Coordinates of C-alpha atoms in Angstrom, one line a residue:
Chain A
X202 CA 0.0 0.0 0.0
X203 CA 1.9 3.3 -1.4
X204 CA 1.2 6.3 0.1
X205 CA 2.4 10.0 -0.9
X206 CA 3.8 11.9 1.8
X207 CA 3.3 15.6 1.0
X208 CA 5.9 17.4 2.5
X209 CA 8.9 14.8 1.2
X210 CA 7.3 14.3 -2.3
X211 CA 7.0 11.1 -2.7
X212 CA 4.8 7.4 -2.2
X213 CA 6.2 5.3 -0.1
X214 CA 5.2 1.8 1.5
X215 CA 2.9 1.8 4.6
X216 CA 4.1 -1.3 5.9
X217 CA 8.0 -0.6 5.3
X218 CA 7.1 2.8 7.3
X219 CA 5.3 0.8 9.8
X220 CA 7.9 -1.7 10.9
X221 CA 11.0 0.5 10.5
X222 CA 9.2 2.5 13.4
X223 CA 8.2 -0.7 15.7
X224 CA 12.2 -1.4 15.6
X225 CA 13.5 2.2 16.4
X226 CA 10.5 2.2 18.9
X227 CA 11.5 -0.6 20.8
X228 CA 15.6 0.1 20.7
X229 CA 14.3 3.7 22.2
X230 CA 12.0 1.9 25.2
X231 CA 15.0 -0.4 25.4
X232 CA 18.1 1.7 25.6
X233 CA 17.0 4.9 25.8
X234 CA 18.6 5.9 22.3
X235 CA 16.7 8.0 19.9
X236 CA 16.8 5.7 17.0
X237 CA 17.6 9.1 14.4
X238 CA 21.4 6.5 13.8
X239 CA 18.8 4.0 12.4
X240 CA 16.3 6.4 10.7
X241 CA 18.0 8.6 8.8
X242 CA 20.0 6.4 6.4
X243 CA 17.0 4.4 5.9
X244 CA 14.9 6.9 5.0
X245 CA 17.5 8.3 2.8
X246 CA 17.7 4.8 1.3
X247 CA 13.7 5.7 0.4
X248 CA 14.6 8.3 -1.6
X249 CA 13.5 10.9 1.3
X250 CA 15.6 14.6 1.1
X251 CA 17.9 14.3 3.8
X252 CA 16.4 17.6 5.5
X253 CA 12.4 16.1 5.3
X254 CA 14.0 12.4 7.0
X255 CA 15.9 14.4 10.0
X256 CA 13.1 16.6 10.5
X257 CA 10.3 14.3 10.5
X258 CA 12.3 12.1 12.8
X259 CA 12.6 14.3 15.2
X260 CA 8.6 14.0 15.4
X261 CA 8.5 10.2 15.5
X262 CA 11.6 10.0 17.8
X263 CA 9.0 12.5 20.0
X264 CA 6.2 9.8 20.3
X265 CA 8.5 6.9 20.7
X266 CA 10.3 8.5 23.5
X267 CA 7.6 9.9 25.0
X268 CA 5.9 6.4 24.8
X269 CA 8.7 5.2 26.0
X270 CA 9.2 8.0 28.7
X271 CA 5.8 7.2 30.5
X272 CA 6.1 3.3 30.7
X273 CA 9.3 4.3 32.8
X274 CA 8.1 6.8 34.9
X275 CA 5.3 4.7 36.0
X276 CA 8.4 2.1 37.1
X277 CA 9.6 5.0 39.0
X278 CA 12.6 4.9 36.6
X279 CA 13.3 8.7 35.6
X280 CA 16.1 10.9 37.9
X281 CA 13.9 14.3 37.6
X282 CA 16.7 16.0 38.8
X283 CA 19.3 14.8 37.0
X284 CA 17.7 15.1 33.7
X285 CA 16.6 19.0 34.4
X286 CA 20.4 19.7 35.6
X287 CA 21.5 17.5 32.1
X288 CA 19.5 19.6 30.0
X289 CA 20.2 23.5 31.4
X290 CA 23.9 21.6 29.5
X291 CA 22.1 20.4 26.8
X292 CA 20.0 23.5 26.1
X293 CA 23.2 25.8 25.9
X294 CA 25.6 23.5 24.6
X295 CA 22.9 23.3 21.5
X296 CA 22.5 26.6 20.9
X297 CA 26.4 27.3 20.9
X298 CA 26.9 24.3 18.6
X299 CA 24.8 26.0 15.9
X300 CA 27.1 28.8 16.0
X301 CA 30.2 26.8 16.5
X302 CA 28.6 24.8 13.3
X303 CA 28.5 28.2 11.8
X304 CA 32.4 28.9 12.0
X305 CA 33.0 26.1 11.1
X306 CA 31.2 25.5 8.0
X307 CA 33.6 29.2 7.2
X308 CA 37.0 27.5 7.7
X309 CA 35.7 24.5 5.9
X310 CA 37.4 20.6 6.7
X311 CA 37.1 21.1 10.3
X312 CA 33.5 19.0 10.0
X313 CA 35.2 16.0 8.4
X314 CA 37.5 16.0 11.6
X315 CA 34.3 16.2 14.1
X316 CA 32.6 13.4 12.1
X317 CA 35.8 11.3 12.0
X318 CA 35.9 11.9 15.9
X319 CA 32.5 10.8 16.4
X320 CA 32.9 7.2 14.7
X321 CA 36.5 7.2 16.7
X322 CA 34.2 8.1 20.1
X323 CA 31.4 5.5 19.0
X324 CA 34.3 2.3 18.8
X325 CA 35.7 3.4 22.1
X326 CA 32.6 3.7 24.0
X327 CA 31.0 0.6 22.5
X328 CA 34.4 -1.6 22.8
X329 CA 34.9 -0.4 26.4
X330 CA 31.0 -0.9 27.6
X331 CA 31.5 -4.5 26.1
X332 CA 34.5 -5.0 28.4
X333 CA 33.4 -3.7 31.4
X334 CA 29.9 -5.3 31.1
X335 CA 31.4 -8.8 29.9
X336 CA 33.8 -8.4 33.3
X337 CA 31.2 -7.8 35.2
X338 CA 28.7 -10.5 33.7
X339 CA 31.6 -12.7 34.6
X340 CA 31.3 -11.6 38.2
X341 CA 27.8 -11.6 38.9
X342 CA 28.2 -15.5 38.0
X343 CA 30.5 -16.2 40.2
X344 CA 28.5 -14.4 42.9
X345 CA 30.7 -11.1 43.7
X346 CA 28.5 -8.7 44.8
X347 CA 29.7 -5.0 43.2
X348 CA 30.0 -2.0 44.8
X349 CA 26.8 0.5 44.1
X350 CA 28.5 2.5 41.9
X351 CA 32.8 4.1 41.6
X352 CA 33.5 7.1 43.0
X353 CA 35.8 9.4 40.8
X354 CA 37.0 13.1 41.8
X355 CA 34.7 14.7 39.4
X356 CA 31.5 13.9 41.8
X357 CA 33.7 15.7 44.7
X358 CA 33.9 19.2 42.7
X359 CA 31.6 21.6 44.9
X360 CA 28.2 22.3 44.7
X361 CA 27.0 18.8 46.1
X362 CA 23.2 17.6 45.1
X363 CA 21.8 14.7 46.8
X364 CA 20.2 12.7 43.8
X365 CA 17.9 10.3 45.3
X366 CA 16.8 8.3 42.5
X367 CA 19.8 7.8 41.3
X368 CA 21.0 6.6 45.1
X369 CA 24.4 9.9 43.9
X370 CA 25.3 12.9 46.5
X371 CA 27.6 14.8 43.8
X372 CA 28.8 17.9 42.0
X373 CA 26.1 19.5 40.0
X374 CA 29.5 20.2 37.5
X375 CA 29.9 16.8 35.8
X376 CA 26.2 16.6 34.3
X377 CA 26.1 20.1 33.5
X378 CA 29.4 19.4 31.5
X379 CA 28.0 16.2 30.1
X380 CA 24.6 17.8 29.4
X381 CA 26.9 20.6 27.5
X382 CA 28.9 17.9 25.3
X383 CA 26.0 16.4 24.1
X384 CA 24.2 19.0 23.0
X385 CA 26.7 20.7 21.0
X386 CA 27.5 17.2 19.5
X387 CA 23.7 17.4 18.7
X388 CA 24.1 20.6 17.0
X389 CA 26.9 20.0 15.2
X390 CA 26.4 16.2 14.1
X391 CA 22.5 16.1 13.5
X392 CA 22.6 13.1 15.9
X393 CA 20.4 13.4 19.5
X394 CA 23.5 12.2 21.3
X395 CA 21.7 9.2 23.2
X396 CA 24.9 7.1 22.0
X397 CA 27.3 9.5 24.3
X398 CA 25.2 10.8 27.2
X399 CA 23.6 7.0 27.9
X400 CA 27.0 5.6 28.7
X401 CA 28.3 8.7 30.1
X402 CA 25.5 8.6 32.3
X403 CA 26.8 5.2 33.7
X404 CA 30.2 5.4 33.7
X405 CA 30.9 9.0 34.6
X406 CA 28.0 10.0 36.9
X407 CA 27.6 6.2 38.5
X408 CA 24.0 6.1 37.8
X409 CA 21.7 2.8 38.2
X410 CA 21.5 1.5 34.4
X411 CA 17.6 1.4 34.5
X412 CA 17.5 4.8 35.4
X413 CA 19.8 6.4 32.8
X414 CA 17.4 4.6 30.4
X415 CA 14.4 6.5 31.8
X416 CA 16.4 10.1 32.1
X417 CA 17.5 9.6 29.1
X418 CA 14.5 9.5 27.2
X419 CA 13.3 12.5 29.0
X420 CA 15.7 14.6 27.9
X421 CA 15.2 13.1 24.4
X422 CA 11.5 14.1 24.7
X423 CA 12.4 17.7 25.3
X424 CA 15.1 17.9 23.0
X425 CA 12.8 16.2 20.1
X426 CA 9.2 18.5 21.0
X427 CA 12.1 21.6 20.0
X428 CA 13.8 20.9 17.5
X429 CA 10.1 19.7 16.0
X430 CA 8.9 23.1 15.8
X431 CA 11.5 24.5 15.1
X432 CA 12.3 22.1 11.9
X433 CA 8.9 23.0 10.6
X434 CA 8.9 26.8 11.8
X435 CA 12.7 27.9 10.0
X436 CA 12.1 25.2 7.2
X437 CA 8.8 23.9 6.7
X438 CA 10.7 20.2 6.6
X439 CA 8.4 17.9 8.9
X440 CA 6.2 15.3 7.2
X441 CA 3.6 14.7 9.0
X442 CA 2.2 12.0 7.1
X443 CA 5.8 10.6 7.1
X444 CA 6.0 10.5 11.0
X445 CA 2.1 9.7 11.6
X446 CA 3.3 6.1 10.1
X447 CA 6.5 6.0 11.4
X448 CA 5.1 6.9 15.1
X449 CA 2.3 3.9 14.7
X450 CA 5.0 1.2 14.8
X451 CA 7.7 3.4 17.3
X452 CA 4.8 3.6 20.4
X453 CA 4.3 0.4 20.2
X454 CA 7.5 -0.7 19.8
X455 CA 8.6 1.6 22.7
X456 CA 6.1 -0.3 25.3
X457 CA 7.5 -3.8 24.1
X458 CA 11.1 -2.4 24.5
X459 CA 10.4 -0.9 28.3
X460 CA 9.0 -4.5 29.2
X461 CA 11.6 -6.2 27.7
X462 CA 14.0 -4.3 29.7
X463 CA 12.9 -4.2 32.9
X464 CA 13.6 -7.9 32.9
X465 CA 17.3 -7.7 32.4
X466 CA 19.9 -6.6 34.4
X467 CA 21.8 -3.6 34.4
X468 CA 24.7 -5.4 32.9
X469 CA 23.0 -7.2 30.2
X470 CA 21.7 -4.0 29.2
X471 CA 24.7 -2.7 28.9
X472 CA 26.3 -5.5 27.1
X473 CA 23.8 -5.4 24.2
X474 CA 23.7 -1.8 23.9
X475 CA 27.6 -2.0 23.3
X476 CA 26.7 -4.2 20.7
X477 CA 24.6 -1.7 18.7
X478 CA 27.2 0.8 19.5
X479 CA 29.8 -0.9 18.0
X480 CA 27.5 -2.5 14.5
X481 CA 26.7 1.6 14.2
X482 CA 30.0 2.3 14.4
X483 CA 30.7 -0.6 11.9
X484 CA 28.1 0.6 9.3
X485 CA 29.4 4.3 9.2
X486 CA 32.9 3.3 8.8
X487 CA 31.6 1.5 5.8
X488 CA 29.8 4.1 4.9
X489 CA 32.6 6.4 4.6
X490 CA 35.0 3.7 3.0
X491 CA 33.1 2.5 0.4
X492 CA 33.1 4.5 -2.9
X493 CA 29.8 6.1 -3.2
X494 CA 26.9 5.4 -6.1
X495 CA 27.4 9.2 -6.2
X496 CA 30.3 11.0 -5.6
X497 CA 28.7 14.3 -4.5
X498 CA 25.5 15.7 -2.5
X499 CA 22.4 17.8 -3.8
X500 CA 20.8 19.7 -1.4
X501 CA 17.7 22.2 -2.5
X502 CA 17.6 25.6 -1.0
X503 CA 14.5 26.0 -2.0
X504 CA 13.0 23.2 0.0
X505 CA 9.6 24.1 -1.2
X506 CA 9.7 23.3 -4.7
Chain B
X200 CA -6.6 3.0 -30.7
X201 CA -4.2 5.4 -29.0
X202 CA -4.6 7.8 -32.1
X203 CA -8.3 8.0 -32.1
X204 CA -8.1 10.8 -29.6
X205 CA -5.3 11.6 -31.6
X206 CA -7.0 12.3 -34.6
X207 CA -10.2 13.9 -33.4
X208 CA -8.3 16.3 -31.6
X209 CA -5.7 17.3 -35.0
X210 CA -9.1 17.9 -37.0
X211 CA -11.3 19.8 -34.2
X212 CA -8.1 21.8 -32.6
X213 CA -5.2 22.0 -34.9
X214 CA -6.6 21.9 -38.6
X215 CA -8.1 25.3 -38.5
X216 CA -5.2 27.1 -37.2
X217 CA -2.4 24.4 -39.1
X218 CA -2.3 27.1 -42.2
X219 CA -1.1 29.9 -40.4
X220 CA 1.4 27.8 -38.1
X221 CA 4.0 25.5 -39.6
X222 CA 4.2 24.2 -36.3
X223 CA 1.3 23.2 -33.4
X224 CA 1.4 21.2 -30.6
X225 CA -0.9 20.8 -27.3
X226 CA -0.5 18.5 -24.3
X227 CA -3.2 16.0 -23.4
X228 CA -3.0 16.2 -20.1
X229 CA -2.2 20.3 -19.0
X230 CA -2.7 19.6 -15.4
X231 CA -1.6 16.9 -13.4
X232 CA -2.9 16.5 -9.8
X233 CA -0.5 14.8 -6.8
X234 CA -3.0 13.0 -4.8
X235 CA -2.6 10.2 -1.7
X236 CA -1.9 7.3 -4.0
X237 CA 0.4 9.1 -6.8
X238 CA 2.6 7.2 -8.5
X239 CA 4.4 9.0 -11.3
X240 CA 2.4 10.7 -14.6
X241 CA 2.6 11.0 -18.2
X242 CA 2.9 14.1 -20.5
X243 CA 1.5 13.2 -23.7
X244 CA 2.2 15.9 -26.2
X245 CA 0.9 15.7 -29.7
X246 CA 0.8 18.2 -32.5
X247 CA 1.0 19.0 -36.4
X248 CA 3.4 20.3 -39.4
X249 CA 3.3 22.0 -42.0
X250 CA 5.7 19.6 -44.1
X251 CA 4.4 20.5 -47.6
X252 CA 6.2 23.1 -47.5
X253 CA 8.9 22.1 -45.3
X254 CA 10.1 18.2 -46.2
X255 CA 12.5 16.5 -44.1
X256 CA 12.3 18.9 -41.3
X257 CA 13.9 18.0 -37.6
X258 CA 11.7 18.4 -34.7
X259 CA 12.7 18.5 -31.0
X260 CA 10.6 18.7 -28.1
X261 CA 12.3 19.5 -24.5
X262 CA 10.6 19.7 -21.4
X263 CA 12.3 22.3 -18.4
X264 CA 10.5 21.2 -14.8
X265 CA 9.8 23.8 -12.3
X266 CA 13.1 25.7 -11.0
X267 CA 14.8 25.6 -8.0
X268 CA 18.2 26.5 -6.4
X269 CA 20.7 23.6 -5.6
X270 CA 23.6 23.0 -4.3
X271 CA 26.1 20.7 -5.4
X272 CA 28.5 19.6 -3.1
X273 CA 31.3 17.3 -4.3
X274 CA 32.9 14.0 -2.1
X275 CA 36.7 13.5 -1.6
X276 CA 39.1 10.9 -0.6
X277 CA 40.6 11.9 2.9
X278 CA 42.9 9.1 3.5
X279 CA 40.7 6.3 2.3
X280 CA 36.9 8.1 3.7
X281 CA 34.5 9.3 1.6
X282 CA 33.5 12.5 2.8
X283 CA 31.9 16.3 1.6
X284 CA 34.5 18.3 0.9
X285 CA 34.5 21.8 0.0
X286 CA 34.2 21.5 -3.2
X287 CA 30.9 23.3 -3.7
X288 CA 28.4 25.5 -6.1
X289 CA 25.1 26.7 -5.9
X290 CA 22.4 26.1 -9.1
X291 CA 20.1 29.3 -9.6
X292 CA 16.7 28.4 -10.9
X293 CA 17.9 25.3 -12.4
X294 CA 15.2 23.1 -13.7
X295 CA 13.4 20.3 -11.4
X296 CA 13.2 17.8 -14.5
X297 CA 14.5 17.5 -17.9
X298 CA 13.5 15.6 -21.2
X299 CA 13.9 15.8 -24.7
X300 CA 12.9 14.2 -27.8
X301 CA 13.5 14.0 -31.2
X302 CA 12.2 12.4 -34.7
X303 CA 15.6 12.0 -35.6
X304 CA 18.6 9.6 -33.7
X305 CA 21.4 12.2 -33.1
X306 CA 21.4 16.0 -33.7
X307 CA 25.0 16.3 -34.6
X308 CA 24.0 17.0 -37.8
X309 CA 22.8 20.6 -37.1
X310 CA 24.8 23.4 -36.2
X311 CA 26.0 23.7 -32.4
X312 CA 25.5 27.6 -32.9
X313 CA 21.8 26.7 -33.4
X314 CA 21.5 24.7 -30.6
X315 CA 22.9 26.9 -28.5
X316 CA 21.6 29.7 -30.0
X317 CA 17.6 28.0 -28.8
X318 CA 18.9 26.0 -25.6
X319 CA 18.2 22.8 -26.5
X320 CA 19.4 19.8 -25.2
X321 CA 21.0 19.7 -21.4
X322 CA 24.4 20.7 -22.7
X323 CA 23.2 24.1 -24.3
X324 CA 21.3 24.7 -21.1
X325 CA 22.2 27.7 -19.3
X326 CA 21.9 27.8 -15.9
X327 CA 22.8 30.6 -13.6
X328 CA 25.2 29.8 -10.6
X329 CA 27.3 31.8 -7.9
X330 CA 30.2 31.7 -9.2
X331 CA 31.9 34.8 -11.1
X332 CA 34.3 32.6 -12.6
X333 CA 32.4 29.5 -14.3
X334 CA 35.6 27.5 -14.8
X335 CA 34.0 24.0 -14.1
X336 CA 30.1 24.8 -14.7
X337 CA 29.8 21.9 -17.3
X338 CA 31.8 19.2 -14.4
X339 CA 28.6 20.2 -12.0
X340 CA 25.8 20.3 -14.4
X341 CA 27.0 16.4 -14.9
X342 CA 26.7 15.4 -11.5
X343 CA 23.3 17.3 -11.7
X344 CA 22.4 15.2 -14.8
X345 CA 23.4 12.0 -12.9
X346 CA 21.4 12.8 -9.8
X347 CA 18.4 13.8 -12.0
X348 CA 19.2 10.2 -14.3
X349 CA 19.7 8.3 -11.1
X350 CA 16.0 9.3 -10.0
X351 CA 13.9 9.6 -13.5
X352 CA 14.0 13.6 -13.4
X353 CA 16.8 12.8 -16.9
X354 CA 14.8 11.7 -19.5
X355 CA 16.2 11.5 -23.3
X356 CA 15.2 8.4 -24.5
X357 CA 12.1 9.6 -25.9
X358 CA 11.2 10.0 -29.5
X359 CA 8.7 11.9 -31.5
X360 CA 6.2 9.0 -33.2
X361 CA 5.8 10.6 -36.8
X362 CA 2.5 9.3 -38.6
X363 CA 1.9 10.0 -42.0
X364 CA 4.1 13.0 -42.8
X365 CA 2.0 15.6 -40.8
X366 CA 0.9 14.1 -37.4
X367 CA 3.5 13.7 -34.3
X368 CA 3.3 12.0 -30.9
X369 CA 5.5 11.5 -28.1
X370 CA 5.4 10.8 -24.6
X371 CA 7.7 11.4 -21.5
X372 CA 7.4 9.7 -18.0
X373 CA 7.1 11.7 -14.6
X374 CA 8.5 9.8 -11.6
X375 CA 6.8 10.1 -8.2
X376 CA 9.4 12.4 -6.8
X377 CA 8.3 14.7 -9.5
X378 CA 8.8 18.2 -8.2
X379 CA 5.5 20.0 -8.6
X380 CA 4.9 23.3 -10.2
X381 CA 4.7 24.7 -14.0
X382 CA 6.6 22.3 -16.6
X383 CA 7.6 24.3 -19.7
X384 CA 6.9 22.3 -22.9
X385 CA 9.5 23.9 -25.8
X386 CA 9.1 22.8 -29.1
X387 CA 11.3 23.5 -32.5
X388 CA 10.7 23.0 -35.7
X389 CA 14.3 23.4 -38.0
X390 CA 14.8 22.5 -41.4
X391 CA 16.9 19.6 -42.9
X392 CA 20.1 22.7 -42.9
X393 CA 19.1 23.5 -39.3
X394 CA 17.7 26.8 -39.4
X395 CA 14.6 27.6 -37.1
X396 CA 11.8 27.4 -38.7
X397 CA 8.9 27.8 -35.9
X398 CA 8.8 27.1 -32.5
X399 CA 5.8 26.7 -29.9
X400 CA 5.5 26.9 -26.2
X401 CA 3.4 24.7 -23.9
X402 CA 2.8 24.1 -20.1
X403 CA 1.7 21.1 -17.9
X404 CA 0.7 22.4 -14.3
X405 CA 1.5 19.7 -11.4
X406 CA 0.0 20.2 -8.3
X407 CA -1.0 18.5 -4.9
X408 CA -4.4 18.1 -4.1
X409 CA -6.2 17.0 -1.4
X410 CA -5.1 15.9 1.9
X411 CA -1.4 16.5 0.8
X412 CA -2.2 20.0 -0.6
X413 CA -3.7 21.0 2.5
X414 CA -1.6 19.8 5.2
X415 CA 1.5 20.9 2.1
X416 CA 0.3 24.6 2.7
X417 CA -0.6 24.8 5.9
X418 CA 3.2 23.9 7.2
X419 CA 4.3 26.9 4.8
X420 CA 1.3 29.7 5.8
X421 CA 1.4 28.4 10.0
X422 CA 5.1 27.0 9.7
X423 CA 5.0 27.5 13.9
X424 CA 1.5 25.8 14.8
X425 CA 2.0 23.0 12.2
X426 CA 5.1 22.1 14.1
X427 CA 3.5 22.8 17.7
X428 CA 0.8 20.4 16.3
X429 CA 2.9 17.8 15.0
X430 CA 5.2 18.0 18.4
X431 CA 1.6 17.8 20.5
X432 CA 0.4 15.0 18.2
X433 CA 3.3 12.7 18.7
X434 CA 2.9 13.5 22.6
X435 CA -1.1 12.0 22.8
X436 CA 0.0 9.1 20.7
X437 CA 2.6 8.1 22.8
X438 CA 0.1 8.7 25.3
X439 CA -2.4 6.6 24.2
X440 CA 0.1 3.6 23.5
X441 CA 1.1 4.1 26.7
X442 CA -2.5 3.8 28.2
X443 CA -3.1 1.1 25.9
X444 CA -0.2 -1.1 27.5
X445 CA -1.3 -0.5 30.8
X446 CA -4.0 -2.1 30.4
X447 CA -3.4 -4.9 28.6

């Protein structure tokens, strides 16, 4: 069943639409991850203008974390606190990464360097978080019972906050930095950043696994209802049509990712979220080494042809 | 069967006129409506000459779709990666679609001055860009016919279906990505030495209609509440799946 979508230009399969948005729904429920890594090629794969797939995405992404969001915080699984403090970061960090993106779109190669360094972040994390949560499914075998979480110096830095979800008393300075990070990354890159502030979440704040899953989709919820309206209000680029299907499958999916989850354990979590890290990883070194069909990009600045 | 319509139309529309004009053409179809199940669209273009007096004459028909700007970025080689460089141009008001179709195999015959003289073909195209200096023009407006190729927006395989010695037909396929706006329908009528001889202008209007026009409009006339209701709509249905689950 071929439907047109308006706004992109073009018919496209209902049911392709509808299960490509049950399996990003359910990796968001899941791992707290946006999905846009997964969306975006494949809807550039359709034949969908790069600008129409991220913008429309950021929609669906909305509904599926959203989805996703609730089913959590009725598990009592979402740090309030935390994700507030991670997004006053986020919030600037994104709106100095736009003009960083600026200057640096004026001096030119720089962006190749930042896309290079995200692939180069991506193995690291994903190869690390498969170490760590291989050692420590080792342990939980043999019965060692871990320590709640590490302490590093970066929770003593001043301005202490007792985070009571999260069972944390530290510095307010780390997630306002982390927060920060990710959000320019966002800006700059076009990705939401769940691949970087999920894991940093863990490792470098010492939060409960299940709980960075449910703060992190909050954030992802704000971050996506934003950049939404602003997507359709500076360049009229959001399908509707396009994410009404997509966002059919993704709620759905989100629930059956949430359930899923909540029977697993932190480190199991962790251990197949390193896997996706590192196939993404995989698939956009690929990307980039394999001669292209075209050897060049079109973009319309007239978007409303 | 396809040239009843064909032939009712030459002696109703075109006869009358045919003695003034050594050259007439008209489009079947002069507007084409996007609706929810579009799948791509025809341009059927049919017309008369005048070839008593004009034997052996070439005729060329090229279709320019609605303009836009573009910009062409080319990707390198940086140590093995295939990334956007900064090799760059911009495309002003260069046509959405192209086509063109002949009654004869190859126009090398006629003079390139001619050709270039009238426009026709891609290569004697001219296409405004940003650049003062258009040292590699011709290197971007290939990638641009590639892209276009690559997604059925290139057509040039088409030719012009002469019956008898008077009456023409041809056809050229829209794909569904089809941008939509006013397609210009140029065609030329030069003689066996390749002078002009007449020429005639057509147009084929695409449009959305329906659901898609509306909701198409209203994100560029409310660009702020379409997005505040898309964000709002995506919040209620993750709401209701969420409500949904509960319960099961």
């Amino acid at each position: 069943m071929e439907i047109y979508l308006p706004i992109a230009g073009l018919p496209i399969n209902f049911f392709i639409l509808m299960s490509l948005g049950l399996v990003v729904g359910f990796l968001s429920g899941m791992f707290g991850v946006g999905g846009g890594f997964l969306m975006t090629p494949m809807l550039m794969l359709l034949g969908i203008p790069p600008a129409v797939a991220v913008a429309s995405e950021a929609n669906h992404i909305l509904a599926a974390s959203f989805s996703g969001f609730l089913a959590h915080m009725r598990r009592l699984n979402v740090d309030f606190l935390m994700g507030f403090i991670l997004l006053t970061g986020g919030i600037v960090g994104s709106i100095l990464g736009v003009f960083l993106l600026k200057y640096l779109l004026n001096i030119g190669q720089e962006k190749i360097f930042i896309s290079l360094s995200y692939i180069f972040i991506l193995i690291f994390v994903g190869a690390w978080m498969l170490r760590e949560s291989l050692s420590t499914l080792k342990k939980t075998n043999k019965g060692k019972i871990n320590k709640l979480h590490e302490h590093i110096w970066l929770h003593g830095l001043p301005f202490k906050i007792k985070f009571r979800k999260s069972h944390l008393y530290i510095s307010i300075i780390p997630p306002i930095f982390i927060g920060f990070v990710v959000g320019v990354l966002s800006s700059i890159m076009g990705v939401g950043g769940g691949f970087i502030l999920v894991p940093a979440m863990i490792y470098i704040l010492g939060m409960p696994t299940q709980v960075v899953i449910g703060t992190s989709l909050l954030q992802i919820v704000f971050v996506t209802f934003v950049s939404t309206i602003m997507h359709s209000y500076i360049n009229q680029t959001v399908d509707v049509v396009l994410s009404s299907l997509l966002l059919i499958g993704a709620v759905i999916g989100a629930q059956i990712g949430t359930r899923v989850m909540v029977k697993l354990k932190g480190e199991q979590i962790r251990f197949l979220l390193a896997i996706i890290i590192i196939i993404v990883a995989t698939v956009l070194v690929g990307e980039i080494l394999v001669t292209p069909k075209e050897t060049f990009i079109i973009e319309n600045l007239k978007e409303n042809i | 069967m396809k040239y009843c319509i064909f032939i009712f139309v030459f002696i109703f529309h075109i006869y009358p006129s045919w003695a003034r004009e050594p050259l007439l053409t008209d489009v079947v179809d002069k507007d084409i409506n996007i609706t929810a199940s579009f799948d791509g669209a025809k341009i059927v273009i049919y017309g008369a000459i005048d070839t008593k007096l004009h034997k052996d004459s070439i005729l060329i028909i090229n279709i320019l779709g609605p303009s836009s700007d573009l910009k062409i970025r080319k990707k390198e080689k940086f140590w093995g990666a295939w990334l956007a460089g900064n090799n760059e141009m911009v495309f002003e008001d260069a046509p959405g679609y192209f086509a063109s179709a002949s009654n004869i195999d190859n126009l090398d015959s006629i003079d390139d001055s001619i050709l270039e003289e009238l426009q026709i073909g891609w290569s004697n195209l001219i296409i405004n860009t940003n650049l003062s200096e258009n040292n590699n023009i011709d290197d971007y407006k290939n990638l641009l016919k590639i892209f276009y190729k690559n997604r059925g927006l290139y057509q040039t395989t088409s030719n012009i279906d002469v019956l008898g010695e008077t009456l023409f037909r041809t056809e050229f396929l829209l794909p569904a990505i089809t941008p939509t706006g006013t397609y210009n329908v140029k065609s030329f009528l030069l003689s066996n030495n390749g002078k002009l001889i007449s020429s005639w202008n057509n147009s084929v209007k695409v449009s959305k209609e329906g659901l898609a026009e509306g909701l198409y409009d209203y994100s560029i006339e409310h660009p702020f509440l379409y997005g505040l209701l898309a964000a709002l709509g995506a919040i209620l249905a993750g709401y209701i799946a969420s409500e949904v689950f509960r319960r099961i």
